[in-house]
Coordinates of C-alpha atoms in Angstrom, one line a residue:
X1 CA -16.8 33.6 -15.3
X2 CA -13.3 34.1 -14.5
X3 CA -12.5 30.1 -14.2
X4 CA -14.2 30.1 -17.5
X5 CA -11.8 32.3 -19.5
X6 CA -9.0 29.9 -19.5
X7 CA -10.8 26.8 -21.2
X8 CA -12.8 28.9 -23.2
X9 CA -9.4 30.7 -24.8
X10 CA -7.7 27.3 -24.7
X11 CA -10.8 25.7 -26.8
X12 CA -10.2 28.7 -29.5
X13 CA -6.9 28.6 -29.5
X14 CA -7.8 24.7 -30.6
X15 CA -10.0 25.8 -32.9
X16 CA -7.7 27.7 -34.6
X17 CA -5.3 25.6 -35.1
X18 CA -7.7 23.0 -36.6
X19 CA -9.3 25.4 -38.7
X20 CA -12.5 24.5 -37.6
X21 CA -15.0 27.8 -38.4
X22 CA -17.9 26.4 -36.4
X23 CA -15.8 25.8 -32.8
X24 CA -13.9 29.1 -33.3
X25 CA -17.5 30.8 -33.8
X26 CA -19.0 29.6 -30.4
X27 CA -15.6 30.2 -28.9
X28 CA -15.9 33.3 -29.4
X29 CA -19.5 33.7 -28.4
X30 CA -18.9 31.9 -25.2
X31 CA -16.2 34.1 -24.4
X32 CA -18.3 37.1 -25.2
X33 CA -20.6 36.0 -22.4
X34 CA -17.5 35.2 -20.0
X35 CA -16.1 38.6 -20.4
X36 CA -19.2 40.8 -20.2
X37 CA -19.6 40.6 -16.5
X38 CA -16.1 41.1 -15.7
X39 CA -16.7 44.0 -17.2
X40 CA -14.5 43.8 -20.1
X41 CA -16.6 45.3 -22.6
X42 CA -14.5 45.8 -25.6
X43 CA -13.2 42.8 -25.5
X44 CA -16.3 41.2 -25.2
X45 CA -17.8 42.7 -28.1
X46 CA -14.6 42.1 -30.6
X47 CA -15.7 38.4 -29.5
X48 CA -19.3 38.8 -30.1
X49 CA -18.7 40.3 -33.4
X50 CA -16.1 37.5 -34.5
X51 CA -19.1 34.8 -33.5
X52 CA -21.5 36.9 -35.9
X53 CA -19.2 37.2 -38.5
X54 CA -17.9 33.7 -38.5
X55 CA -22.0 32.4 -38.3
X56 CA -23.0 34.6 -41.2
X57 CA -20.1 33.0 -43.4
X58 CA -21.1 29.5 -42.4
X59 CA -24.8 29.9 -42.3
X60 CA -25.0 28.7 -39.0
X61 CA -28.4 29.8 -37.4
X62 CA -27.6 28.6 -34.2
X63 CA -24.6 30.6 -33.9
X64 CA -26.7 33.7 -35.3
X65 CA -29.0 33.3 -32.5
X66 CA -25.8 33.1 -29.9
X67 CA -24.0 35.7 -31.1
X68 CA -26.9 38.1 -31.0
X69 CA -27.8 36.8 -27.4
X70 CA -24.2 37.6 -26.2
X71 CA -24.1 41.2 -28.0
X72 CA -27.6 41.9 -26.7
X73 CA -27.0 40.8 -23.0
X74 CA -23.5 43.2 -23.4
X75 CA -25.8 45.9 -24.9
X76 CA -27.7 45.6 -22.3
X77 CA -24.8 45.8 -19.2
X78 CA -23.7 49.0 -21.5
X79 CA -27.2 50.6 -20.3
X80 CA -28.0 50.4 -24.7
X81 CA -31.2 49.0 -24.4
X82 CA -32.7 49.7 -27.7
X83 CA -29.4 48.1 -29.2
X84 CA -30.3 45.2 -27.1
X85 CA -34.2 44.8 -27.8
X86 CA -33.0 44.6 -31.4
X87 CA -30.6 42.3 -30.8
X88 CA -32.6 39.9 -28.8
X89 CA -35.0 40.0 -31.0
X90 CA -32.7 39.0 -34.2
X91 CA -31.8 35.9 -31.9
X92 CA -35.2 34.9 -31.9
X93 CA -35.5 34.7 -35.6
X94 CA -31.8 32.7 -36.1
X95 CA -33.0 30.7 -33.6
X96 CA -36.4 30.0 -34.9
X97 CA -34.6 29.5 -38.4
X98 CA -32.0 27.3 -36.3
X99 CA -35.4 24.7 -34.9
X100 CA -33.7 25.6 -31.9
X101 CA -36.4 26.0 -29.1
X102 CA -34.1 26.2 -26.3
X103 CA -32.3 29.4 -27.9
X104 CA -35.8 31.1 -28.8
X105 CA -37.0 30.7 -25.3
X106 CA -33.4 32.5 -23.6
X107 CA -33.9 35.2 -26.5
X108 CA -37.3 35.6 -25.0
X109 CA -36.4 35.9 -21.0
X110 CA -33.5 37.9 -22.2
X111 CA -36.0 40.2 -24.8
X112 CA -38.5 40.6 -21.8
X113 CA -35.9 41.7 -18.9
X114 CA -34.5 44.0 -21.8
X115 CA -38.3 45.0 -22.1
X116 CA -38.9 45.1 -18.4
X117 CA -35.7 47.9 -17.7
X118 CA -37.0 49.9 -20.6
X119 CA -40.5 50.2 -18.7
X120 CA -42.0 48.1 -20.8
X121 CA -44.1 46.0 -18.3
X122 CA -46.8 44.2 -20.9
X123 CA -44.2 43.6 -23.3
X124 CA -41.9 42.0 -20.7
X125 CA -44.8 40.0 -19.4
X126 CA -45.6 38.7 -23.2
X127 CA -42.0 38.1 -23.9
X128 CA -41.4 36.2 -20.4
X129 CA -44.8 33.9 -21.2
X130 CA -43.4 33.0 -24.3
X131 CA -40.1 31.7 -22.5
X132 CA -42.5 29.9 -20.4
X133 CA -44.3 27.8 -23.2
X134 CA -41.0 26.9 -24.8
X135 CA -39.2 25.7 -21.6
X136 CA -42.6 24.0 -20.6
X137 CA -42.5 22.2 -24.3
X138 CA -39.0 21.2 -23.7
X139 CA -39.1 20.6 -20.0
X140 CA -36.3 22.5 -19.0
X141 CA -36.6 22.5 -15.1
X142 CA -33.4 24.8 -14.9
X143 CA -34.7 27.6 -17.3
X144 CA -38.4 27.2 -15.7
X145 CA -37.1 28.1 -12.6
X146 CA -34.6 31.0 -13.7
X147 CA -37.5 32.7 -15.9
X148 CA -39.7 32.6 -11.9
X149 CA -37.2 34.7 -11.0
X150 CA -37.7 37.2 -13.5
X151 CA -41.5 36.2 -13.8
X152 CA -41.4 37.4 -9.9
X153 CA -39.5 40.3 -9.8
X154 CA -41.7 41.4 -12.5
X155 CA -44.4 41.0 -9.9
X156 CA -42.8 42.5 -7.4
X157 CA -44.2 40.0 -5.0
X158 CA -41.9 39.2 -2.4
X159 CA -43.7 35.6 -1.4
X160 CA -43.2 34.4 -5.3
X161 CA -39.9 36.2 -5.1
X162 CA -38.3 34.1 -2.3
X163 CA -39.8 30.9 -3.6
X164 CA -38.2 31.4 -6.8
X165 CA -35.0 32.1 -5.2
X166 CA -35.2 28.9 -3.3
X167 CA -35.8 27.1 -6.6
X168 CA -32.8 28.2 -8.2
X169 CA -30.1 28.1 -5.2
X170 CA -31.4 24.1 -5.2
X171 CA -30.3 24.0 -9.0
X172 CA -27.2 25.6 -7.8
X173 CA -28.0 28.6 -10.2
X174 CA -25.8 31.5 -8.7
X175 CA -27.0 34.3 -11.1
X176 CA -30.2 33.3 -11.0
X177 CA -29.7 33.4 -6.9
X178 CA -28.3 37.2 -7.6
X179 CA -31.4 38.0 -9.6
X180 CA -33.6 36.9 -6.9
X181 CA -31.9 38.6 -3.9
X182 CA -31.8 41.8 -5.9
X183 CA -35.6 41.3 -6.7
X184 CA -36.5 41.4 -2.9
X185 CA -34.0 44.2 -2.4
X186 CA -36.1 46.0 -5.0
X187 CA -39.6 45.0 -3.7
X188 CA -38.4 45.7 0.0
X189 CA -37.4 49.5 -1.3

């Protein structure tokens, strides 16, 4: 994330200079998701909020749903989980309004770990199996196997648990790897 922030503020910086509301938008939302897990917070959300503001003026859906994902996953780090249920699950209507299937399924992995830390266990389950159906639809091997990691630790089961985490360190997925390991950790305790 932090080799990120340097093309991510250079592509804004571009943006901006070609007055181009749609680039600057997802600039901003990308760097919202850059900055959240090095733990700048504030800055993050000044980002997040710019993406919003800048989708809601240009109508863009897609952006909606982005925005919203980004805010929700930094609600979410902030420990604010019923700010990020909501948002999560305002990213699943843009994205729905969007026709973007892709967007809807991450709202729903994100929606159901949301779900899942709230204690939540059914609705995290429904929210995760709807992730599922999209990626399936779409085939989306990477997301497939990134939502078995949540899918397992949701189980607690350490067999599916290490299988997923095979899965995702062969797709070179280093959070996803991190979410695994931290599943067994959790099913070992």
């Amino acid at each position: 994330f932090r080799e990120a922030l340097m093309p991510f503020e250079q592509a804004l910086r571009l943006a901006e200079a070609n007055d181009g509301d749609g680039r600057i938008g997802w600039s901003h939302a990308f760097l919202c998701f850059a900055l959240r897990p090095l733990g700048r917070f504030d800055e993050a959300r000044a980002h997040g909020l710019r993406a919003l503001e800048l989708a809601k003026t240009t109508r863009d859906h897609r952006l909606v749903a982005m925005g919203e994902q980004a805010l929700g996953r930094l609600a979410h780090a902030e420990g604010d989980l019923d700010a990020a249920t909501a948002a999560q699950r305002r990213a699943q209507t843009a994205a729905a309004l969007a026709k973007a299937p892709r967007l809807a399924g991450i709202a729903s992995c994100n929606l159901g770990e949301t779900l899942e830390h709230r204690g939540d266990v059914e609705g995290a389950r429904e929210a995760l199996a709807r992730g599922r159906a999209v990626f399936a639809s779409i085939h989306d091997d990477f997301h497939l196997a990134r939502l078995a990691v949540h899918e397992a630790r949701l189980s607690m089961q350490a067999p599916a648990l290490l299988e997923a985490l095979e899965a995702v360190v062969d797709l070179d997925d280093l959070e996803g790897e991190l979410e695994a390991r931290d599943g067994l950790v959790r099913a070992a305790m």
